[in-house]
């Protein structure tokens, strides 16, 4: 997967199926810039019905918001990577800070989930990012490096083609507080350097790195204009079709 410009919406636990279909349709109708890949991470209940209602030609792809690390078994309430890929869904989000916090998902478990997702043929949007105290102690780059080292860096360079990294500072998620474009660029550059050191220039240059944390129509263009910011993972603002479409259309010259 060559480096792409990506606008990904994370609906979290929002919308009924009907509302989700309507939202996805509006986004799909408006997302016709084929230089930008639009991804919607919808609740599991919505994957099948939404996938049936949006045309493949719209260019919109769907993502699951989580998966289990086992193929099958006695794990009540869980969903396996194979189940997701059997619906012809392309992506799964792994390592979102809300799952790290509320479901106690640590780096070792996220490594297993990533392995399982890739083995099932899914592409992974892998989230990383630091809490406010880590940012304040100026150890945010080391923290993210540790997250990536412990969960992703066991993958081969070939497997990294199926990974999108989403840098999401926890202090900016759902808080209305956004990282400045300079703060985002600093971390994205650092992540690309980590990739270069581990895998070489080709992987570093070809991996899409998204920023997440209170991205809105009003701040997306400035964030996306940073050289190492390849797009956004968007929570709250992805629930409003007009707002999200503004974000999809915020890549300026990068999208030609
Ligand atoms: C997210 O859920 O990944 C996110 C970044 O949320 P928000 O855009 O609402 O901060």
PDB file of C-alpha atoms and ligand atoms in Angstrom:
ATOM      1  CA  UNK A   1       0.000   0.000   0.000  1.00  0.00           C
ATOM      2  CA  UNK A   2       1.722   3.185  -1.144  1.00  0.00           C
ATOM      3  CA  UNK A   3       1.408   6.282   1.028  1.00  0.00           C
ATOM      4  CA  UNK A   4      -2.107   7.610   0.659  1.00  0.00           C
ATOM      5  CA  UNK A   5      -4.017  10.676   1.752  1.00  0.00           C
ATOM      6  CA  UNK A   6      -6.675   9.376   4.110  1.00  0.00           C
ATOM      7  CA  UNK A   7      -9.702  10.871   5.848  1.00  0.00           C
ATOM      8  CA  UNK A   8     -10.977   8.279   8.299  1.00  0.00           C
ATOM      9  CA  UNK A   9     -14.077   8.728  10.429  1.00  0.00           C
ATOM     10  CA  UNK A  10     -14.444   6.879  13.715  1.00  0.00           C
ATOM     11  CA  UNK A  11     -18.118   6.768  14.639  1.00  0.00           C
ATOM     12  CA  UNK A  12     -17.399   5.018  17.963  1.00  0.00           C
ATOM     13  CA  UNK A  13     -20.642   3.794  19.603  1.00  0.00           C
ATOM     14  CA  UNK A  14     -22.897   6.233  17.765  1.00  0.00           C
ATOM     15  CA  UNK A  15     -25.797   6.055  15.292  1.00  0.00           C
ATOM     16  CA  UNK A  16     -28.493   3.467  14.718  1.00  0.00           C
ATOM     17  CA  UNK A  17     -28.105   1.350  11.601  1.00  0.00           C
ATOM     18  CA  UNK A  18     -30.545   3.600   9.717  1.00  0.00           C
ATOM     19  CA  UNK A  19     -28.741   6.747  10.776  1.00  0.00           C
ATOM     20  CA  UNK A  20     -25.444   5.132   9.862  1.00  0.00           C
ATOM     21  CA  UNK A  21     -26.628   4.208   6.367  1.00  0.00           C
ATOM     22  CA  UNK A  22     -27.857   7.749   5.797  1.00  0.00           C
ATOM     23  CA  UNK A  23     -24.574   9.266   7.055  1.00  0.00           C
ATOM     24  CA  UNK A  24     -22.426   6.887   4.999  1.00  0.00           C
ATOM     25  CA  UNK A  25     -24.471   7.572   1.863  1.00  0.00           C
ATOM     26  CA  UNK A  26     -24.055  11.315   2.230  1.00  0.00           C
ATOM     27  CA  UNK A  27     -20.320  10.927   2.737  1.00  0.00           C
ATOM     28  CA  UNK A  28     -19.997   8.489  -0.183  1.00  0.00           C
ATOM     29  CA  UNK A  29     -21.925  10.780  -2.532  1.00  0.00           C
ATOM     30  CA  UNK A  30     -19.686  13.718  -1.695  1.00  0.00           C
ATOM     31  CA  UNK A  31     -16.353  11.876  -1.514  1.00  0.00           C
ATOM     32  CA  UNK A  32     -15.432  11.690  -5.143  1.00  0.00           C
ATOM     33  CA  UNK A  33     -11.854  12.935  -4.968  1.00  0.00           C
ATOM     34  CA  UNK A  34     -10.014   9.798  -5.961  1.00  0.00           C
ATOM     35  CA  UNK A  35      -6.761  11.155  -4.530  1.00  0.00           C
ATOM     36  CA  UNK A  36      -8.210  10.897  -1.010  1.00  0.00           C
ATOM     37  CA  UNK A  37      -9.125   7.574   0.536  1.00  0.00           C
ATOM     38  CA  UNK A  38     -12.185   7.931   2.757  1.00  0.00           C
ATOM     39  CA  UNK A  39     -12.623   5.301   5.465  1.00  0.00           C
ATOM     40  CA  UNK A  40     -15.533   4.973   7.876  1.00  0.00           C
ATOM     41  CA  UNK A  41     -14.933   2.994  11.071  1.00  0.00           C
ATOM     42  CA  UNK A  42     -18.484   2.029  11.950  1.00  0.00           C
ATOM     43  CA  UNK A  43     -19.943  -0.098  14.773  1.00  0.00           C
ATOM     44  CA  UNK A  44     -19.836  -3.856  14.105  1.00  0.00           C
ATOM     45  CA  UNK A  45     -23.605  -4.003  13.692  1.00  0.00           C
ATOM     46  CA  UNK A  46     -23.319  -1.527  10.800  1.00  0.00           C
ATOM     47  CA  UNK A  47     -20.562  -3.175   8.775  1.00  0.00           C
ATOM     48  CA  UNK A  48     -22.788  -5.397   6.677  1.00  0.00           C
ATOM     49  CA  UNK A  49     -25.784  -3.094   6.101  1.00  0.00           C
ATOM     50  CA  UNK A  50     -23.650  -0.031   5.408  1.00  0.00           C
ATOM     51  CA  UNK A  51     -21.390  -1.968   3.039  1.00  0.00           C
ATOM     52  CA  UNK A  52     -24.465  -3.012   1.058  1.00  0.00           C
ATOM     53  CA  UNK A  53     -25.675   0.563   0.672  1.00  0.00           C
ATOM     54  CA  UNK A  54     -22.558   2.374  -0.450  1.00  0.00           C
ATOM     55  CA  UNK A  55     -21.232   1.751  -3.905  1.00  0.00           C
ATOM     56  CA  UNK A  56     -17.694   0.374  -4.213  1.00  0.00           C
ATOM     57  CA  UNK A  57     -17.207   3.021  -6.896  1.00  0.00           C
ATOM     58  CA  UNK A  58     -17.649   5.763  -4.295  1.00  0.00           C
ATOM     59  CA  UNK A  59     -14.151   4.925  -3.105  1.00  0.00           C
ATOM     60  CA  UNK A  60     -15.339   4.848   0.522  1.00  0.00           C
ATOM     61  CA  UNK A  61     -13.996   1.912   2.499  1.00  0.00           C
ATOM     62  CA  UNK A  62     -15.218   0.619   5.838  1.00  0.00           C
ATOM     63  CA  UNK A  63     -13.309  -0.307   8.950  1.00  0.00           C
ATOM     64  CA  UNK A  64     -14.226  -2.270  12.040  1.00  0.00           C
ATOM     65  CA  UNK A  65     -13.352  -0.469  15.257  1.00  0.00           C
ATOM     66  CA  UNK A  66     -11.825  -3.510  16.948  1.00  0.00           C
ATOM     67  CA  UNK A  67     -11.276  -7.242  16.583  1.00  0.00           C
ATOM     68  CA  UNK A  68     -10.290 -10.146  18.801  1.00  0.00           C
ATOM     69  CA  UNK A  69      -6.855 -11.719  18.506  1.00  0.00           C
ATOM     70  CA  UNK A  70      -8.145 -15.298  18.133  1.00  0.00           C
ATOM     71  CA  UNK A  71      -9.700 -16.780  15.017  1.00  0.00           C
ATOM     72  CA  UNK A  72     -12.687 -18.302  16.805  1.00  0.00           C
ATOM     73  CA  UNK A  73     -13.674 -19.725  20.169  1.00  0.00           C
ATOM     74  CA  UNK A  74     -15.505 -19.166  23.429  1.00  0.00           C
ATOM     75  CA  UNK A  75     -15.197 -15.381  23.579  1.00  0.00           C
ATOM     76  CA  UNK A  76     -18.730 -14.168  24.088  1.00  0.00           C
ATOM     77  CA  UNK A  77     -19.413 -10.787  22.556  1.00  0.00           C
ATOM     78  CA  UNK A  78     -16.198 -10.672  20.540  1.00  0.00           C
ATOM     79  CA  UNK A  79     -15.671 -10.535  16.782  1.00  0.00           C
ATOM     80  CA  UNK A  80     -12.799 -12.192  14.934  1.00  0.00           C
ATOM     81  CA  UNK A  81     -10.724 -10.729  12.118  1.00  0.00           C
ATOM     82  CA  UNK A  82     -11.965 -13.536   9.841  1.00  0.00           C
ATOM     83  CA  UNK A  83     -15.578 -12.521  10.504  1.00  0.00           C
ATOM     84  CA  UNK A  84     -14.766  -8.975   9.476  1.00  0.00           C
ATOM     85  CA  UNK A  85     -12.913  -9.963   6.329  1.00  0.00           C
ATOM     86  CA  UNK A  86     -15.713 -12.373   5.402  1.00  0.00           C
ATOM     87  CA  UNK A  87     -17.854  -9.243   4.910  1.00  0.00           C
ATOM     88  CA  UNK A  88     -15.237  -7.906   2.469  1.00  0.00           C
ATOM     89  CA  UNK A  89     -14.375  -5.144   4.904  1.00  0.00           C
ATOM     90  CA  UNK A  90     -10.896  -3.782   4.263  1.00  0.00           C
ATOM     91  CA  UNK A  91      -9.725  -2.209   7.521  1.00  0.00           C
ATOM     92  CA  UNK A  92      -9.771  -2.606  11.276  1.00  0.00           C
ATOM     93  CA  UNK A  93      -8.803   0.002  13.873  1.00  0.00           C
ATOM     94  CA  UNK A  94      -6.484  -1.416  16.533  1.00  0.00           C
ATOM     95  CA  UNK A  95      -5.135   0.261  19.643  1.00  0.00           C
ATOM     96  CA  UNK A  96      -7.556   3.166  19.973  1.00  0.00           C
ATOM     97  CA  UNK A  97      -6.865   4.919  23.273  1.00  0.00           C
ATOM     98  CA  UNK A  98     -10.442   4.303  24.425  1.00  0.00           C
ATOM     99  CA  UNK A  99      -9.906   0.555  24.100  1.00  0.00           C
ATOM    100  CA  UNK A 100      -6.496   0.824  25.741  1.00  0.00           C
ATOM    101  CA  UNK A 101      -8.118   2.643  28.659  1.00  0.00           C
ATOM    102  CA  UNK A 102     -11.572   1.049  29.098  1.00  0.00           C
ATOM    103  CA  UNK A 103     -10.668  -2.464  27.941  1.00  0.00           C
ATOM    104  CA  UNK A 104      -7.135  -2.511  29.347  1.00  0.00           C
ATOM    105  CA  UNK A 105      -5.589  -3.383  25.989  1.00  0.00           C
ATOM    106  CA  UNK A 106      -1.821  -3.260  26.322  1.00  0.00           C
ATOM    107  CA  UNK A 107       0.937  -3.242  23.729  1.00  0.00           C
ATOM    108  CA  UNK A 108       1.412  -7.028  23.890  1.00  0.00           C
ATOM    109  CA  UNK A 109      -2.285  -7.711  23.241  1.00  0.00           C
ATOM    110  CA  UNK A 110      -2.333  -5.137  20.441  1.00  0.00           C
ATOM    111  CA  UNK A 111       0.586  -6.945  18.824  1.00  0.00           C
ATOM    112  CA  UNK A 112      -1.481 -10.157  18.845  1.00  0.00           C
ATOM    113  CA  UNK A 113      -4.497  -8.358  17.416  1.00  0.00           C
ATOM    114  CA  UNK A 114      -2.416  -6.785  14.672  1.00  0.00           C
ATOM    115  CA  UNK A 115      -0.924 -10.165  13.780  1.00  0.00           C
ATOM    116  CA  UNK A 116      -4.378 -11.774  13.690  1.00  0.00           C
ATOM    117  CA  UNK A 117      -5.872  -8.974  11.596  1.00  0.00           C
ATOM    118  CA  UNK A 118      -3.106  -9.140   8.989  1.00  0.00           C
ATOM    119  CA  UNK A 119      -3.341 -12.929   8.885  1.00  0.00           C
ATOM    120  CA  UNK A 120      -7.056 -12.569   8.057  1.00  0.00           C
ATOM    121  CA  UNK A 121      -6.242 -10.236   5.187  1.00  0.00           C
ATOM    122  CA  UNK A 122      -7.268  -6.995   6.879  1.00  0.00           C
ATOM    123  CA  UNK A 123      -5.382  -3.728   6.771  1.00  0.00           C
ATOM    124  CA  UNK A 124      -4.789  -2.129  10.160  1.00  0.00           C
ATOM    125  CA  UNK A 125      -5.199   1.456  11.302  1.00  0.00           C
ATOM    126  CA  UNK A 126      -2.945   1.318  14.332  1.00  0.00           C
ATOM    127  CA  UNK A 127      -3.445   4.048  16.947  1.00  0.00           C
ATOM    128  CA  UNK A 128      -0.785   5.406  19.243  1.00  0.00           C
ATOM    129  CA  UNK A 129      -0.452   8.529  21.343  1.00  0.00           C
ATOM    130  CA  UNK A 130       0.402   9.894  24.744  1.00  0.00           C
ATOM    131  CA  UNK A 131      -1.591  11.128  27.733  1.00  0.00           C
ATOM    132  CA  UNK A 132      -1.228  14.705  28.975  1.00  0.00           C
ATOM    133  CA  UNK A 133       1.195  13.918  31.813  1.00  0.00           C
ATOM    134  CA  UNK A 134       3.538  12.206  29.356  1.00  0.00           C
ATOM    135  CA  UNK A 135       3.368  15.199  27.014  1.00  0.00           C
ATOM    136  CA  UNK A 136       4.062  17.543  29.937  1.00  0.00           C
ATOM    137  CA  UNK A 137       7.093  15.499  30.982  1.00  0.00           C
ATOM    138  CA  UNK A 138       8.369  15.792  27.418  1.00  0.00           C
ATOM    139  CA  UNK A 139       8.575  12.023  26.965  1.00  0.00           C
ATOM    140  CA  UNK A 140       5.869  11.793  24.285  1.00  0.00           C
ATOM    141  CA  UNK A 141       8.179  10.717  21.471  1.00  0.00           C
ATOM    142  CA  UNK A 142       9.744   7.970  23.594  1.00  0.00           C
ATOM    143  CA  UNK A 143       6.275   6.837  24.674  1.00  0.00           C
ATOM    144  CA  UNK A 144       5.004   6.505  21.106  1.00  0.00           C
ATOM    145  CA  UNK A 145       8.229   4.791  20.073  1.00  0.00           C
ATOM    146  CA  UNK A 146       7.643   2.218  22.797  1.00  0.00           C
ATOM    147  CA  UNK A 147       4.033   1.669  21.682  1.00  0.00           C
ATOM    148  CA  UNK A 148       5.128   1.067  18.095  1.00  0.00           C
ATOM    149  CA  UNK A 149       8.132  -1.070  19.045  1.00  0.00           C
ATOM    150  CA  UNK A 150       6.082  -3.358  21.250  1.00  0.00           C
ATOM    151  CA  UNK A 151       3.070  -3.733  18.952  1.00  0.00           C
ATOM    152  CA  UNK A 152       4.157  -3.203  15.351  1.00  0.00           C
ATOM    153  CA  UNK A 153       7.868  -3.522  14.859  1.00  0.00           C
ATOM    154  CA  UNK A 154       7.818  -7.313  14.827  1.00  0.00           C
ATOM    155  CA  UNK A 155       6.127  -7.091  11.430  1.00  0.00           C
ATOM    156  CA  UNK A 156       8.107  -7.496   8.246  1.00  0.00           C
ATOM    157  CA  UNK A 157       8.657  -4.625   5.840  1.00  0.00           C
ATOM    158  CA  UNK A 158       6.197  -6.306   3.450  1.00  0.00           C
ATOM    159  CA  UNK A 159       3.546  -6.507   6.151  1.00  0.00           C
ATOM    160  CA  UNK A 160       4.003  -2.820   6.957  1.00  0.00           C
ATOM    161  CA  UNK A 161       2.368  -2.093   3.590  1.00  0.00           C
ATOM    162  CA  UNK A 162      -0.904  -2.993   5.264  1.00  0.00           C
ATOM    163  CA  UNK A 163      -0.459  -0.671   8.227  1.00  0.00           C
ATOM    164  CA  UNK A 164      -1.694   2.899   8.583  1.00  0.00           C
ATOM    165  CA  UNK A 165      -0.491   4.649  11.741  1.00  0.00           C
ATOM    166  CA  UNK A 166      -2.796   7.086  13.528  1.00  0.00           C
ATOM    167  CA  UNK A 167      -1.094   9.394  16.009  1.00  0.00           C
ATOM    168  CA  UNK A 168      -3.757  10.444  18.492  1.00  0.00           C
ATOM    169  CA  UNK A 169      -2.611  12.406  21.547  1.00  0.00           C
ATOM    170  CA  UNK A 170      -5.078  11.368  24.237  1.00  0.00           C
ATOM    171  CA  UNK A 171      -5.321  14.907  25.584  1.00  0.00           C
ATOM    172  CA  UNK A 172      -6.774  15.983  22.237  1.00  0.00           C
ATOM    173  CA  UNK A 173      -9.350  13.206  21.740  1.00  0.00           C
ATOM    174  CA  UNK A 174     -12.898  14.407  22.225  1.00  0.00           C
ATOM    175  CA  UNK A 175     -11.650  17.370  24.276  1.00  0.00           C
ATOM    176  CA  UNK A 176     -11.902  20.099  21.673  1.00  0.00           C
ATOM    177  CA  UNK A 177      -8.192  20.688  22.234  1.00  0.00           C
ATOM    178  CA  UNK A 178      -6.192  20.016  19.089  1.00  0.00           C
ATOM    179  CA  UNK A 179      -2.457  19.520  18.770  1.00  0.00           C
ATOM    180  CA  UNK A 180      -0.960  22.462  16.944  1.00  0.00           C
ATOM    181  CA  UNK A 181       0.132  21.705  13.381  1.00  0.00           C
ATOM    182  CA  UNK A 182       3.724  21.985  14.649  1.00  0.00           C
ATOM    183  CA  UNK A 183       3.117  19.467  17.464  1.00  0.00           C
ATOM    184  CA  UNK A 184       1.490  17.064  14.984  1.00  0.00           C
ATOM    185  CA  UNK A 185       4.302  17.496  12.470  1.00  0.00           C
ATOM    186  CA  UNK A 186       6.970  16.979  15.141  1.00  0.00           C
ATOM    187  CA  UNK A 187       5.482  13.603  16.133  1.00  0.00           C
ATOM    188  CA  UNK A 188       4.692  12.490  12.581  1.00  0.00           C
ATOM    189  CA  UNK A 189       8.261  13.268  11.537  1.00  0.00           C
ATOM    190  CA  UNK A 190       9.528  11.341  14.571  1.00  0.00           C
ATOM    191  CA  UNK A 191       7.340   8.341  13.686  1.00  0.00           C
ATOM    192  CA  UNK A 192       8.601   8.401  10.101  1.00  0.00           C
ATOM    193  CA  UNK A 193      12.156   8.462  11.435  1.00  0.00           C
ATOM    194  CA  UNK A 194      11.370   5.434  13.630  1.00  0.00           C
ATOM    195  CA  UNK A 195      10.064   3.647  10.524  1.00  0.00           C
ATOM    196  CA  UNK A 196      13.134   4.642   8.539  1.00  0.00           C
ATOM    197  CA  UNK A 197      15.513   3.344  11.209  1.00  0.00           C
ATOM    198  CA  UNK A 198      13.612   0.081  11.596  1.00  0.00           C
ATOM    199  CA  UNK A 199      12.585  -0.637   7.988  1.00  0.00           C
ATOM    200  CA  UNK A 200      14.431   1.774   5.715  1.00  0.00           C
ATOM    201  CA  UNK A 201      13.437   4.717   3.571  1.00  0.00           C
ATOM    202  CA  UNK A 202      10.935   2.940   1.367  1.00  0.00           C
ATOM    203  CA  UNK A 203       8.644   1.822   4.207  1.00  0.00           C
ATOM    204  CA  UNK A 204       9.018   5.202   5.932  1.00  0.00           C
ATOM    205  CA  UNK A 205       8.010   7.096   2.812  1.00  0.00           C
ATOM    206  CA  UNK A 206       5.149   4.746   1.921  1.00  0.00           C
ATOM    207  CA  UNK A 207       3.418   4.544   5.310  1.00  0.00           C
ATOM    208  CA  UNK A 208       0.444   6.859   5.807  1.00  0.00           C
ATOM    209  CA  UNK A 209       0.480   8.577   9.205  1.00  0.00           C
ATOM    210  CA  UNK A 210      -2.805  10.147  10.290  1.00  0.00           C
ATOM    211  CA  UNK A 211      -3.392  12.707  13.008  1.00  0.00           C
ATOM    212  CA  UNK A 212      -6.361  12.287  15.365  1.00  0.00           C
ATOM    213  CA  UNK A 213      -7.626  14.548  18.114  1.00  0.00           C
ATOM    214  CA  UNK A 214     -10.440  17.061  17.661  1.00  0.00           C
ATOM    215  CA  UNK A 215      -9.946  17.419  13.905  1.00  0.00           C
ATOM    216  CA  UNK A 216     -12.703  19.658  12.500  1.00  0.00           C
ATOM    217  CA  UNK A 217     -13.584  21.322   9.235  1.00  0.00           C
ATOM    218  CA  UNK A 218     -11.984  24.495  10.558  1.00  0.00           C
ATOM    219  CA  UNK A 219      -8.552  23.046  11.474  1.00  0.00           C
ATOM    220  CA  UNK A 220      -8.116  20.104   9.070  1.00  0.00           C
ATOM    221  CA  UNK A 221      -6.499  22.061   6.230  1.00  0.00           C
ATOM    222  CA  UNK A 222      -3.726  23.441   8.429  1.00  0.00           C
ATOM    223  CA  UNK A 223      -3.025  20.058  10.011  1.00  0.00           C
ATOM    224  CA  UNK A 224      -3.095  18.206   6.683  1.00  0.00           C
ATOM    225  CA  UNK A 225      -0.759  20.749   5.078  1.00  0.00           C
ATOM    226  CA  UNK A 226       2.094  19.535   7.295  1.00  0.00           C
ATOM    227  CA  UNK A 227       4.556  17.463   5.257  1.00  0.00           C
ATOM    228  CA  UNK A 228       4.325  14.296   7.365  1.00  0.00           C
ATOM    229  CA  UNK A 229       0.586  14.451   8.105  1.00  0.00           C
ATOM    230  CA  UNK A 230      -1.166  12.242   5.555  1.00  0.00           C
ATOM    231  CA  UNK A 231      -4.675  12.794   6.847  1.00  0.00           C
ATOM    232  CA  UNK A 232      -6.815  12.371   9.908  1.00  0.00           C
ATOM    233  CA  UNK A 233      -8.666   9.924  12.102  1.00  0.00           C
ATOM    234  CA  UNK A 234     -11.742  11.881  13.078  1.00  0.00           C
ATOM    235  CA  UNK A 235     -14.166  11.099  15.891  1.00  0.00           C
ATOM    236  CA  UNK A 236     -16.871  13.629  16.754  1.00  0.00           C
ATOM    237  CA  UNK A 237     -16.729  15.599  13.521  1.00  0.00           C
ATOM    238  CA  UNK A 238     -17.226  12.449  11.433  1.00  0.00           C
ATOM    239  CA  UNK A 239     -20.791  12.163  12.720  1.00  0.00           C
ATOM    240  CA  UNK A 240     -21.836  15.203  10.735  1.00  0.00           C
ATOM    241  CA  UNK A 241     -21.749  14.531   6.987  1.00  0.00           C
ATOM    242  CA  UNK A 242     -21.126  18.154   5.929  1.00  0.00           C
ATOM    243  CA  UNK A 243     -18.371  18.637   8.476  1.00  0.00           C
ATOM    244  CA  UNK A 244     -16.694  15.355   7.570  1.00  0.00           C
ATOM    245  CA  UNK A 245     -16.893  16.076   3.845  1.00  0.00           C
ATOM    246  CA  UNK A 246     -15.213  19.429   4.515  1.00  0.00           C
ATOM    247  CA  UNK A 247     -12.422  17.460   6.216  1.00  0.00           C
ATOM    248  CA  UNK A 248     -12.193  15.023   3.270  1.00  0.00           C
ATOM    249  CA  UNK A 249     -11.754  18.074   1.031  1.00  0.00           C
ATOM    250  CA  UNK A 250      -9.082  19.711   3.195  1.00  0.00           C
ATOM    251  CA  UNK A 251      -5.955  18.312   1.565  1.00  0.00           C
ATOM    252  CA  UNK A 252      -5.378  21.344  -0.645  1.00  0.00           C
ATOM    253  CA  UNK A 253      -2.495  21.001  -3.078  1.00  0.00           C
ATOM    254  CA  UNK A 254      -1.583  17.540  -1.744  1.00  0.00           C
ATOM    255  CA  UNK A 255      -4.748  16.175  -3.385  1.00  0.00           C
ATOM    256  CA  UNK A 256      -4.077  18.122  -6.561  1.00  0.00           C
TER     257      UNK A 256
HETATM  258  C1  LIG B   1     -10.974   9.478  17.724  1.00  0.00           C
HETATM  259  O1  LIG B   1     -11.948   8.951  18.213  1.00  0.00           O
HETATM  260  O2  LIG B   1     -10.118   8.782  17.176  1.00  0.00           O
HETATM  261  C2  LIG B   1     -10.867  10.936  17.768  1.00  0.00           C
HETATM  262  C3  LIG B   1      -9.771  11.496  17.325  1.00  0.00           C
HETATM  263  O3  LIG B   1     -11.933  11.629  18.302  1.00  0.00           O
HETATM  264  P1  LIG B   1     -12.202  13.220  18.188  1.00  0.00           P
HETATM  265  O4  LIG B   1     -11.988  13.594  16.746  1.00  0.00           O
HETATM  266  O5  LIG B   1     -13.627  13.393  18.617  1.00  0.00           O
HETATM  267  O6  LIG B   1     -11.221  13.897  19.069  1.00  0.00           O
END
